[in-house]
Amino acid sequence: MNDVYCPKGRSRRRLKSFTFLHYFKVELFNTVIDTQVQELNDRFDNVNIKLLECLSCLDPRDSFANFNNEKLIEFARFYPSEFDELADIPFMSSSLDNFIVDVRADSNFVNLQTISDLALKMVEKRKDIVYPQVYLLIKLALVLPVATASVERVFSAMTFVKNKLHNRINDDWFNSCMLTFVEYDIFDTIDDEDIMKYFQGMKNRRMIL
């Protein structure tokens, strides 16, 4: 690994000498890591990251080590139709405090591994009735991965575009195609002439519609 690296077809005299270790670490490893980080940043925006952080607070492992009242209240605020800012949010902190003290003292909640295990155990021990707001948070956490399915997975239903072009479509285009596919009943009511007129009005086109 400490031998001098020289790319094929290049003269050693005209190159700055560096080792194979430097080549694999800087030219390959760091490049791959940068690419992966960029892909993750493109896939998960700030809202998604916030939601993931909030979800981790409901993880029952290690005696609810990640439990955090403030983040769970922030999670509730993502659902204003479920949690009223005046009627529900002000009382959530005390409800969450009582909940975490209760479950940490209950041996039935010691060996839980997932949020779904927590939901089942709460129903079994009827704590979903005692802590309805907390149980609603747990239910929302369970359906969130399905409700926010990535465009890649939802778009897989559209098998008629599974071709080489599919691999070059960016996320914005995926989102637009997904929307028209999922809400097809609404788009069926829109006249094609209206769509073409709107498209023509956006900017000049080389082709005449």
Short mmCIF file of C-alpha atoms in Angstrom, two decimals:
data_model
loop_
_atom_site.label_atom_id
_atom_site.label_comp_id
_atom_site.label_asym_id
_atom_site.label_seq_id
_atom_site.Cartn_x
_atom_site.Cartn_y
_atom_site.Cartn_z
CA MET A 1 0.00 0.00 0.00
CA ASN A 2 3.00 2.28 0.41
CA ASP A 3 4.20 1.77 -3.16
CA VAL A 4 4.02 4.74 -5.51
CA TYR A 5 0.77 4.78 -7.46
CA CYS A 6 0.81 5.69 -11.15
CA PRO A 7 -2.38 5.72 -13.27
CA LYS A 8 -2.24 3.72 -16.46
CA GLY A 9 -1.13 5.70 -19.49
CA ARG A 10 0.44 8.49 -17.44
CA SER A 11 4.16 9.21 -17.18
CA ARG A 12 5.64 8.93 -13.68
CA ARG A 13 7.84 11.95 -14.33
CA ARG A 14 4.92 14.32 -14.82
CA LEU A 15 2.90 13.12 -11.84
CA LYS A 16 3.16 14.05 -8.20
CA SER A 17 4.07 10.86 -6.41
CA PHE A 18 1.57 9.43 -3.95
CA THR A 19 1.02 5.96 -2.59
CA PHE A 20 -1.68 3.39 -3.25
CA LEU A 21 -2.95 4.08 0.29
CA HIS A 22 -3.43 7.74 -0.57
CA TYR A 23 -5.17 6.81 -3.82
CA PHE A 24 -7.64 4.39 -2.19
CA LYS A 25 -8.33 6.71 0.74
CA VAL A 26 -8.59 10.09 -0.99
CA GLU A 27 -9.52 9.28 -4.57
CA LEU A 28 -11.87 6.36 -3.90
CA PHE A 29 -13.03 6.10 -0.28
CA ASN A 30 -13.59 9.82 0.35
CA THR A 31 -15.29 10.22 -3.02
CA VAL A 32 -17.72 7.39 -2.29
CA ILE A 33 -18.48 8.76 1.19
CA ASP A 34 -19.12 12.25 -0.21
CA THR A 35 -21.46 10.80 -2.82
CA GLN A 36 -23.40 8.80 -0.23
CA VAL A 37 -23.73 11.79 2.09
CA GLN A 38 -24.99 13.93 -0.79
CA GLU A 39 -27.53 11.27 -1.77
CA LEU A 40 -28.79 11.05 1.82
CA ASN A 41 -29.07 14.83 2.05
CA ASP A 42 -31.03 14.90 -1.20
CA ARG A 43 -33.37 12.13 -0.04
CA PHE A 44 -34.02 13.36 3.52
CA ASP A 45 -34.89 17.03 3.90
CA ASN A 46 -35.03 18.90 7.22
CA VAL A 47 -38.65 17.94 7.86
CA ASN A 48 -37.94 14.24 7.36
CA ILE A 49 -34.93 14.40 9.64
CA LYS A 50 -37.01 16.15 12.31
CA LEU A 51 -39.66 13.44 12.06
CA LEU A 52 -37.06 10.69 12.38
CA GLU A 53 -35.61 12.36 15.47
CA CYS A 54 -39.08 12.58 16.99
CA LEU A 55 -39.82 8.95 16.18
CA SER A 56 -36.68 7.81 17.97
CA CYS A 57 -38.07 9.28 21.20
CA LEU A 58 -40.69 6.52 21.28
CA ASP A 59 -38.12 3.74 21.02
CA PRO A 60 -38.78 1.49 24.07
CA ARG A 61 -35.31 -0.10 24.16
CA ASP A 62 -33.00 0.52 27.10
CA SER A 63 -35.86 1.74 29.26
CA PHE A 64 -36.89 4.45 26.77
CA ALA A 65 -33.40 5.95 26.74
CA ASN A 66 -34.25 8.35 23.89
CA PHE A 67 -37.50 9.62 25.39
CA ASN A 68 -37.80 13.41 25.05
CA ASN A 69 -40.90 15.43 25.90
CA GLU A 70 -40.06 18.46 23.79
CA LYS A 71 -39.44 16.48 20.62
CA LEU A 72 -42.65 14.49 21.07
CA ILE A 73 -44.64 17.69 21.51
CA GLU A 74 -42.94 18.99 18.37
CA PHE A 75 -43.98 15.74 16.66
CA ALA A 76 -47.60 16.35 17.74
CA ARG A 77 -47.50 19.81 16.17
CA PHE A 78 -46.94 18.20 12.78
CA TYR A 79 -50.55 16.97 13.07
CA PRO A 80 -52.72 20.01 13.91
CA SER A 81 -55.87 18.13 12.89
CA GLU A 82 -55.16 15.53 15.60
CA PHE A 83 -53.69 17.74 18.34
CA ASP A 84 -55.28 21.11 18.94
CA GLU A 85 -52.79 23.83 19.88
CA LEU A 86 -55.04 25.10 22.69
CA ALA A 87 -56.96 22.02 23.81
CA ASP A 88 -54.29 19.29 23.58
CA ILE A 89 -50.73 20.62 23.33
CA PRO A 90 -50.66 22.46 26.71
CA PHE A 91 -51.50 19.24 28.56
CA MET A 92 -49.19 16.91 26.66
CA SER A 93 -46.10 17.56 28.75
CA SER A 94 -47.73 16.34 31.98
CA SER A 95 -49.27 13.38 30.17
CA LEU A 96 -45.89 12.39 28.73
CA ASP A 97 -44.24 12.78 32.16
CA ASN A 98 -46.81 10.49 33.77
CA PHE A 99 -46.51 7.99 30.94
CA ILE A 100 -42.72 7.63 31.07
CA VAL A 101 -42.69 7.24 34.87
CA ASP A 102 -45.42 4.62 34.60
CA VAL A 103 -43.88 2.44 31.88
CA ARG A 104 -40.37 2.60 33.32
CA ALA A 105 -41.73 1.27 36.60
CA ASP A 106 -43.78 -1.46 34.91
CA SER A 107 -41.92 -4.73 34.30
CA ASN A 108 -44.21 -5.52 31.36
CA PHE A 109 -42.50 -2.79 29.34
CA VAL A 110 -38.90 -3.79 30.09
CA ASN A 111 -38.07 -6.07 27.16
CA LEU A 112 -39.85 -4.25 24.35
CA GLN A 113 -37.82 -3.78 21.18
CA THR A 114 -39.93 -1.80 18.73
CA ILE A 115 -42.61 0.88 18.67
CA SER A 116 -45.10 -1.71 17.42
CA ASP A 117 -44.31 -3.85 20.49
CA LEU A 118 -45.02 -0.80 22.62
CA ALA A 119 -48.38 -0.22 20.92
CA LEU A 120 -49.44 -3.84 21.41
CA LYS A 121 -48.40 -3.85 25.05
CA MET A 122 -50.25 -0.60 25.73
CA VAL A 123 -53.46 -2.09 24.35
CA GLU A 124 -52.89 -5.32 26.27
CA LYS A 125 -52.45 -3.45 29.56
CA ARG A 126 -55.16 -0.92 28.66
CA LYS A 127 -52.76 1.99 28.94
CA ASP A 128 -54.01 3.24 25.59
CA ILE A 129 -57.11 4.34 27.52
CA VAL A 130 -55.09 5.92 30.33
CA TYR A 131 -52.79 7.82 27.93
CA PRO A 132 -54.85 8.43 24.78
CA GLN A 133 -52.64 11.26 23.51
CA VAL A 134 -49.47 9.20 23.87
CA TYR A 135 -51.12 6.24 22.18
CA LEU A 136 -52.17 8.49 19.29
CA LEU A 137 -48.56 9.61 18.91
CA ILE A 138 -47.49 5.97 18.76
CA LYS A 139 -50.10 5.17 16.10
CA LEU A 140 -48.98 8.13 14.02
CA ALA A 141 -45.37 6.98 14.38
CA LEU A 142 -46.33 3.53 13.09
CA VAL A 143 -48.16 4.76 9.99
CA LEU A 144 -45.63 7.49 9.19
CA PRO A 145 -43.21 5.25 7.21
CA VAL A 146 -46.13 4.18 5.01
CA ALA A 147 -47.63 7.65 4.68
CA THR A 148 -44.29 9.15 3.67
CA ALA A 149 -43.17 6.38 1.32
CA SER A 150 -40.38 7.53 -0.93
CA VAL A 151 -41.18 8.40 -4.51
CA GLU A 152 -39.08 5.45 -5.63
CA ARG A 153 -41.30 2.90 -3.85
CA VAL A 154 -44.59 4.52 -4.79
CA PHE A 155 -43.45 4.99 -8.37
CA SER A 156 -42.73 1.25 -8.62
CA ALA A 157 -46.46 0.78 -9.21
CA MET A 158 -46.05 2.54 -12.53
CA THR A 159 -44.42 -0.40 -14.27
CA PHE A 160 -45.08 1.02 -17.72
CA VAL A 161 -42.18 3.46 -17.35
CA LYS A 162 -39.64 0.94 -16.07
CA ASN A 163 -37.02 1.59 -18.71
CA LYS A 164 -33.68 3.34 -19.16
CA LEU A 165 -35.33 6.75 -18.91
CA HIS A 166 -36.64 5.81 -15.46
CA ASN A 167 -33.12 5.73 -14.03
CA ARG A 168 -32.43 9.31 -15.17
CA ILE A 169 -35.55 10.89 -13.65
CA ASN A 170 -34.81 13.11 -10.65
CA ASP A 171 -36.90 13.26 -7.47
CA ASP A 172 -38.88 16.35 -8.54
CA TRP A 173 -39.99 14.62 -11.71
CA PHE A 174 -40.78 11.48 -9.73
CA ASN A 175 -42.96 13.51 -7.35
CA SER A 176 -44.88 15.08 -10.22
CA CYS A 177 -45.46 11.74 -11.94
CA MET A 178 -46.44 10.10 -8.67
CA LEU A 179 -48.98 12.84 -7.94
CA THR A 180 -50.68 12.49 -11.32
CA PHE A 181 -50.73 8.69 -10.97
CA VAL A 182 -52.10 8.56 -7.41
CA GLU A 183 -54.66 11.34 -7.92
CA TYR A 184 -55.74 10.13 -11.35
CA ASP A 185 -59.45 10.55 -10.52
CA ILE A 186 -58.90 14.29 -10.05
CA PHE A 187 -56.74 14.68 -13.15
CA ASP A 188 -59.35 12.84 -15.24
CA THR A 189 -61.67 15.80 -14.69
CA ILE A 190 -59.16 18.27 -16.19
CA ASP A 191 -59.56 18.94 -19.90
CA ASP A 192 -56.50 18.22 -22.07
CA GLU A 193 -56.96 21.53 -23.88
CA ASP A 194 -56.59 23.41 -20.60
CA ILE A 195 -53.37 21.54 -19.86
CA MET A 196 -51.91 22.34 -23.28
CA LYS A 197 -52.87 26.01 -23.00
CA TYR A 198 -51.20 26.23 -19.59
CA PHE A 199 -48.12 24.44 -20.93
CA GLN A 200 -47.92 26.78 -23.92
CA GLY A 201 -48.22 29.82 -21.68
CA MET A 202 -45.22 28.85 -19.55
CA LYS A 203 -42.63 29.76 -22.23
CA ASN A 204 -41.97 29.51 -25.95
CA ARG A 205 -41.62 25.98 -27.28
CA ARG A 206 -39.81 24.59 -30.27
CA MET A 207 -42.73 22.28 -30.97
CA ILE A 208 -46.28 23.40 -31.74
CA LEU A 209 -48.91 21.71 -29.61
#
